């Protein structure tokens, strides 16, 4: 057992008095995640420089103190929260947020790991630039790297991995690894940064990064397209990619079951379908471009292309086309999750399958529910353009004969088995592993992959001090 009083005293001497929090009321926000994850921290330490992170990790290694690196704590799988032992130190990067160096010619930004996405984009906007990972949350850059964040515009820009040029990492023993590469072309061996992307901080604490940034689009065009089936959704996507790939930015797909609650619980959001029931799916199509409107009128292009699609054979799968303001249509998409929570118990899945199999997977999941869980509704929505879907299952607990905890465990096992074994998919498209998904990582990860992860963990963190996610 670690003496929290002695540890706090030592760390205040290393980091400064206000860098260490020990009172229960101060620790609450570090101990619980947005959706999953609730633990108890030994204390929270908030270093302000990479050097201070190094000193902190060296101290923890010397004293055998386990550490939970934490950014903005916006993750959805419990990977940024301490366990229940009360013996894990939370290493918050919230004060490691001062470095922000923008090179508009190189189109890069060098940032601290604790810098918030909103602060980065606020600074980039003065140069007409942005970091193109679009999220509902406001995470830190270090957290985004640790989870390989995707977002709604992955179709156009890729995930964090695709927009990362270099990292600075502090290892478990306090060693600082400076791999802050500013080069777009650097074929000189191992791309070290990729070892730390998407691994939940269990190999090292990400204290800095070099990011690729992109020009802010001058114009957008958005449409909602009603589709009678998942196959119609895929047919429309293929045509849009073939004809508009240069400006095709996002393709979000919302089932009727996920769409109706938005209009039920938000009177301020206009329902384009009026009083009628929406079709099986509604696709949110976004085009964007840095060209001015006089060079390329995106709304006209989108309207013309959708009109041509309607006139073809595949157009029979489309019921409606609505053109409108981007902010109005995106508001529909961004209010789905909270609206579903007003409908009953929600079990949220973050699944990916090959895009060509998305419609078939969804049909199979709905059939499984209809057969064995008729009181459960599939309210699916998400990034069909990159093969991801948030398959949210909703039910009234009074209609279930089993406790929610029992039903959740059973549904998780069956849906993930269907996705992974039945459709060559993943149980975590973008949220990561973390304690919430640990048993599925253990079940579905091939042993040779676990072996490689074990070797890396033994080399980088032999004392197993970092994080709670087990990749070995």
CSV table of N, CA and C in Angstrom, one decimal, residues 201-285:
chain,number,residue,atom,x,y,z
A,201,UNK,N,-2.2,4.6,-24.1
A,201,UNK,CA,-1.2,5.1,-23.2
A,201,UNK,C,-0.5,4.1,-22.4
A,202,UNK,N,-0.6,2.8,-22.7
A,202,UNK,CA,0.0,1.7,-21.9
A,202,UNK,C,1.5,1.5,-22.3
A,203,UNK,N,2.0,2.1,-23.4
A,203,UNK,CA,3.4,2.0,-23.7
A,203,UNK,C,4.2,3.3,-23.4
A,204,UNK,N,3.5,4.4,-23.1
A,204,UNK,CA,4.2,5.6,-22.8
A,204,UNK,C,3.2,6.8,-22.7
A,205,UNK,N,3.6,7.9,-22.1
A,205,UNK,CA,2.7,9.0,-22.0
A,205,UNK,C,3.0,10.0,-23.1
A,206,UNK,N,2.1,10.3,-23.9
A,206,UNK,CA,2.3,11.2,-25.1
A,206,UNK,C,2.2,12.6,-24.6
A,207,UNK,N,3.4,13.3,-24.6
A,207,UNK,CA,3.5,14.6,-24.1
A,207,UNK,C,3.6,15.7,-25.2
A,208,UNK,N,3.8,15.3,-26.5
A,208,UNK,CA,3.8,16.2,-27.6
A,208,UNK,C,3.6,15.6,-28.9
A,209,UNK,N,3.3,16.4,-29.9
A,209,UNK,CA,3.0,15.8,-31.2
A,209,UNK,C,3.3,16.8,-32.3
A,210,UNK,N,3.6,16.3,-33.5
A,210,UNK,CA,3.6,17.1,-34.7
A,210,UNK,C,2.4,16.7,-35.6
A,211,UNK,N,1.5,17.6,-35.9
A,211,UNK,CA,0.3,17.2,-36.6
A,211,UNK,C,0.3,17.8,-38.0
A,212,UNK,N,-0.2,17.1,-38.9
A,212,UNK,CA,-0.5,17.7,-40.2
A,212,UNK,C,-1.9,18.4,-40.1
A,213,UNK,N,-1.9,19.6,-40.7
A,213,UNK,CA,-3.2,20.3,-40.7
A,213,UNK,C,-3.6,20.7,-42.1
A,214,UNK,N,-4.8,21.0,-42.3
A,214,UNK,CA,-5.4,21.2,-43.7
A,214,UNK,C,-6.1,22.5,-43.8
A,215,UNK,N,-6.2,23.1,-45.0
A,215,UNK,CA,-7.0,24.3,-45.2
A,215,UNK,C,-8.4,24.1,-44.8
A,216,UNK,N,-9.0,25.2,-44.2
A,216,UNK,CA,-10.4,25.2,-43.9
A,216,UNK,C,-11.2,25.3,-45.2
A,217,UNK,N,-12.2,24.4,-45.4
A,217,UNK,CA,-13.0,24.6,-46.6
A,217,UNK,C,-13.7,25.9,-46.7
A,218,UNK,N,-13.8,26.5,-47.9
A,218,UNK,CA,-14.6,27.7,-48.1
A,218,UNK,C,-16.1,27.5,-48.1
A,219,UNK,N,-16.5,26.4,-48.6
A,219,UNK,CA,-17.9,26.2,-48.7
A,219,UNK,C,-18.2,24.7,-48.5
A,220,UNK,N,-19.5,24.5,-48.1
A,220,UNK,CA,-20.0,23.1,-47.9
A,220,UNK,C,-21.4,23.0,-48.6
A,221,UNK,N,-21.8,21.8,-48.9
A,221,UNK,CA,-23.1,21.5,-49.4
A,221,UNK,C,-23.6,20.2,-48.7
A,222,UNK,N,-24.8,20.2,-48.1
A,222,UNK,CA,-25.2,19.1,-47.4
A,222,UNK,C,-26.7,18.8,-47.8
A,223,UNK,N,-26.9,17.4,-47.9
A,223,UNK,CA,-28.3,17.0,-48.2
A,223,UNK,C,-28.6,15.8,-47.4
A,224,UNK,N,-29.9,15.7,-47.1
A,224,UNK,CA,-30.4,14.4,-46.5
A,224,UNK,C,-31.1,13.7,-47.6
A,225,UNK,N,-30.8,12.4,-47.6
A,225,UNK,CA,-31.4,11.5,-48.7
A,225,UNK,C,-32.0,10.3,-48.0
A,226,UNK,N,-33.3,10.2,-48.3
A,226,UNK,CA,-34.1,9.1,-47.7
A,226,UNK,C,-33.9,7.8,-48.6
A,227,UNK,N,-33.6,6.7,-48.0
A,227,UNK,CA,-33.3,5.5,-48.7
A,227,UNK,C,-34.2,4.3,-48.1
A,228,UNK,N,-34.6,3.5,-49.0
A,228,UNK,CA,-35.6,2.4,-48.6
A,228,UNK,C,-34.9,1.3,-47.9
A,229,UNK,N,-33.6,1.1,-48.1
A,229,UNK,CA,-32.8,0.0,-47.6
A,229,UNK,C,-31.4,0.3,-47.4
A,230,UNK,N,-30.7,-0.6,-46.7
A,230,UNK,CA,-29.2,-0.5,-46.6
A,230,UNK,C,-28.5,-0.6,-47.9
A,231,UNK,N,-29.0,-1.5,-48.8
A,231,UNK,CA,-28.4,-1.6,-50.1
A,231,UNK,C,-28.6,-0.4,-50.9
A,232,UNK,N,-29.7,0.3,-50.8
A,232,UNK,CA,-29.8,1.6,-51.5
A,232,UNK,C,-28.8,2.7,-50.9
A,233,UNK,N,-28.5,2.6,-49.6
A,233,UNK,CA,-27.5,3.5,-49.0
A,233,UNK,C,-26.2,3.3,-49.7
A,234,UNK,N,-25.8,2.0,-49.8
A,234,UNK,CA,-24.5,1.6,-50.4
A,234,UNK,C,-24.4,2.0,-51.9
A,235,UNK,N,-25.5,1.8,-52.6
A,235,UNK,CA,-25.5,2.2,-54.0
A,235,UNK,C,-25.3,3.7,-54.2
A,236,UNK,N,-26.0,4.5,-53.4
A,236,UNK,CA,-25.8,5.9,-53.5
A,236,UNK,C,-24.4,6.3,-53.1
A,237,UNK,N,-23.8,5.7,-52.1
A,237,UNK,CA,-22.4,6.0,-51.7
A,237,UNK,C,-21.4,5.7,-52.8
A,238,UNK,N,-21.6,4.6,-53.5
A,238,UNK,CA,-20.7,4.3,-54.6
A,238,UNK,C,-20.7,5.3,-55.7
A,239,UNK,N,-21.9,5.8,-56.1
A,239,UNK,CA,-22.1,6.8,-57.1
A,239,UNK,C,-21.4,8.1,-56.7
A,240,UNK,N,-21.6,8.5,-55.5
A,240,UNK,CA,-21.1,9.8,-55.0
A,240,UNK,C,-19.5,9.7,-54.9
A,241,UNK,N,-19.0,8.6,-54.5
A,241,UNK,CA,-17.5,8.4,-54.5
A,241,UNK,C,-17.0,8.4,-56.0
A,242,UNK,N,-17.6,7.8,-56.8
A,242,UNK,CA,-17.2,7.7,-58.2
A,242,UNK,C,-17.2,9.0,-58.9
A,243,UNK,N,-18.2,9.8,-58.6
A,243,UNK,CA,-18.4,11.1,-59.4
A,243,UNK,C,-17.9,12.3,-58.6
A,244,UNK,N,-17.9,12.2,-57.3
A,244,UNK,CA,-17.6,13.4,-56.5
A,244,UNK,C,-16.5,13.2,-55.4
A,245,UNK,N,-15.6,12.2,-55.7
A,245,UNK,CA,-14.6,11.9,-54.7
A,245,UNK,C,-13.8,13.0,-54.2
A,246,UNK,N,-13.4,14.0,-55.1
A,246,UNK,CA,-12.6,15.1,-54.7
A,246,UNK,C,-13.2,16.0,-53.6
A,247,UNK,N,-14.5,16.0,-53.6
A,247,UNK,CA,-15.1,16.9,-52.6
A,247,UNK,C,-16.1,16.2,-51.6
A,248,UNK,N,-16.1,14.9,-51.7
A,248,UNK,CA,-17.0,14.1,-50.8
A,248,UNK,C,-16.3,14.0,-49.5
A,249,UNK,N,-16.9,14.6,-48.5
A,249,UNK,CA,-16.3,14.8,-47.1
A,249,UNK,C,-16.9,13.8,-46.1
A,250,UNK,N,-18.2,13.6,-46.1
A,250,UNK,CA,-18.8,12.8,-45.0
A,250,UNK,C,-20.0,12.1,-45.6
A,251,UNK,N,-20.3,10.9,-45.0
A,251,UNK,CA,-21.4,10.1,-45.4
A,251,UNK,C,-21.9,9.4,-44.1
A,252,UNK,N,-22.9,10.1,-43.4
A,252,UNK,CA,-23.4,9.6,-42.2
A,252,UNK,C,-24.8,9.0,-42.5
A,253,UNK,N,-25.1,7.9,-41.9
A,253,UNK,CA,-26.4,7.2,-42.2
A,253,UNK,C,-27.1,6.9,-40.9
A,254,UNK,N,-28.4,7.3,-40.9
A,254,UNK,CA,-29.2,7.2,-39.7
A,254,UNK,C,-30.5,6.4,-40.0
A,255,UNK,N,-30.7,5.4,-39.1
A,255,UNK,CA,-31.9,4.6,-39.3
A,255,UNK,C,-33.1,5.3,-38.8
A,256,UNK,N,-34.3,4.9,-39.3
A,256,UNK,CA,-35.6,5.5,-38.8
A,256,UNK,C,-35.7,5.5,-37.3
A,257,UNK,N,-35.3,4.3,-36.7
A,257,UNK,CA,-35.4,4.2,-35.3
A,257,UNK,C,-34.5,5.1,-34.5
A,258,UNK,N,-33.4,5.5,-35.1
A,258,UNK,CA,-32.5,6.5,-34.5
A,258,UNK,C,-33.0,7.9,-34.7
A,259,UNK,N,-33.6,8.2,-35.9
A,259,UNK,CA,-34.0,9.5,-36.3
A,259,UNK,C,-35.2,10.0,-35.6
A,260,UNK,N,-36.2,9.2,-35.4
A,260,UNK,CA,-37.5,9.6,-34.9
A,260,UNK,C,-37.4,10.2,-33.5
A,261,UNK,N,-36.6,9.6,-32.6
A,261,UNK,CA,-36.4,10.2,-31.2
A,261,UNK,C,-35.8,11.6,-31.2
A,262,UNK,N,-35.0,11.9,-32.2
A,262,UNK,CA,-34.5,13.3,-32.3
A,262,UNK,C,-35.6,14.3,-32.4
A,263,UNK,N,-36.6,14.0,-33.3
A,263,UNK,CA,-37.7,15.0,-33.5
A,263,UNK,C,-38.7,14.9,-32.3
A,264,UNK,N,-38.8,13.7,-31.7
A,264,UNK,CA,-39.7,13.6,-30.5
A,264,UNK,C,-39.2,14.4,-29.3
A,265,UNK,N,-37.9,14.4,-29.1
A,265,UNK,CA,-37.4,15.1,-27.9
A,265,UNK,C,-36.8,16.4,-28.1
A,266,UNK,N,-36.8,16.9,-29.4
A,266,UNK,CA,-36.2,18.2,-29.7
A,266,UNK,C,-37.1,19.0,-30.6
A,267,UNK,N,-38.0,19.8,-30.1
A,267,UNK,CA,-39.0,20.5,-30.9
A,267,UNK,C,-38.3,21.6,-31.7
A,268,UNK,N,-37.1,22.0,-31.3
A,268,UNK,CA,-36.4,23.0,-32.0
A,268,UNK,C,-35.7,22.5,-33.3
A,269,UNK,N,-35.6,21.2,-33.5
A,269,UNK,CA,-35.0,20.6,-34.7
A,269,UNK,C,-36.1,20.3,-35.7
A,270,UNK,N,-36.0,20.8,-36.9
A,270,UNK,CA,-37.1,20.6,-37.9
A,270,UNK,C,-37.0,19.2,-38.5
A,271,UNK,N,-38.1,18.6,-38.6
A,271,UNK,CA,-38.3,17.3,-39.2
A,271,UNK,C,-38.6,17.5,-40.7
A,272,UNK,N,-37.6,17.2,-41.6
A,272,UNK,CA,-37.9,17.4,-43.0
A,272,UNK,C,-39.0,16.5,-43.6
A,273,UNK,N,-39.2,15.4,-42.9
A,273,UNK,CA,-40.2,14.4,-43.4
A,273,UNK,C,-41.7,14.8,-42.9
A,274,UNK,N,-41.8,15.9,-42.1
A,274,UNK,CA,-43.1,16.3,-41.7
A,274,UNK,C,-43.7,15.3,-40.7
A,275,UNK,N,-45.0,15.0,-41.0
A,275,UNK,CA,-45.7,14.1,-40.1
A,275,UNK,C,-45.5,12.6,-40.5
A,276,UNK,N,-45.0,12.4,-41.6
A,276,UNK,CA,-44.8,11.0,-42.1
A,276,UNK,C,-43.6,10.3,-41.4
A,277,UNK,N,-43.7,9.0,-41.4
A,277,UNK,CA,-42.6,8.2,-40.9
A,277,UNK,C,-41.4,8.2,-41.9
A,278,UNK,N,-40.2,8.5,-41.4
A,278,UNK,CA,-39.0,8.5,-42.3
A,278,UNK,C,-38.8,7.1,-42.9
A,279,UNK,N,-38.1,7.0,-44.0
A,279,UNK,CA,-37.8,5.7,-44.6
A,279,UNK,C,-36.8,4.9,-43.7
A,280,UNK,N,-36.5,3.8,-44.2
A,280,UNK,CA,-35.6,2.9,-43.4
A,280,UNK,C,-34.3,3.6,-43.0
A,281,UNK,N,-33.7,4.3,-43.9
A,281,UNK,CA,-32.5,5.0,-43.6
A,281,UNK,C,-32.5,6.4,-44.2
A,282,UNK,N,-31.8,7.3,-43.6
A,282,UNK,CA,-31.5,8.7,-44.1
A,282,UNK,C,-30.0,8.9,-44.2
A,283,UNK,N,-29.5,9.2,-45.3
A,283,UNK,CA,-28.1,9.4,-45.5
A,283,UNK,C,-27.8,11.0,-45.5
A,284,UNK,N,-26.9,11.4,-44.6
A,284,UNK,CA,-26.4,12.8,-44.6
A,284,UNK,C,-25.2,12.8,-45.5
A,285,UNK,N,-25.3,13.5,-46.6
A,285,UNK,CA,-24.2,13.7,-47.5
A,285,UNK,C,-23.6,15.1,-47.4
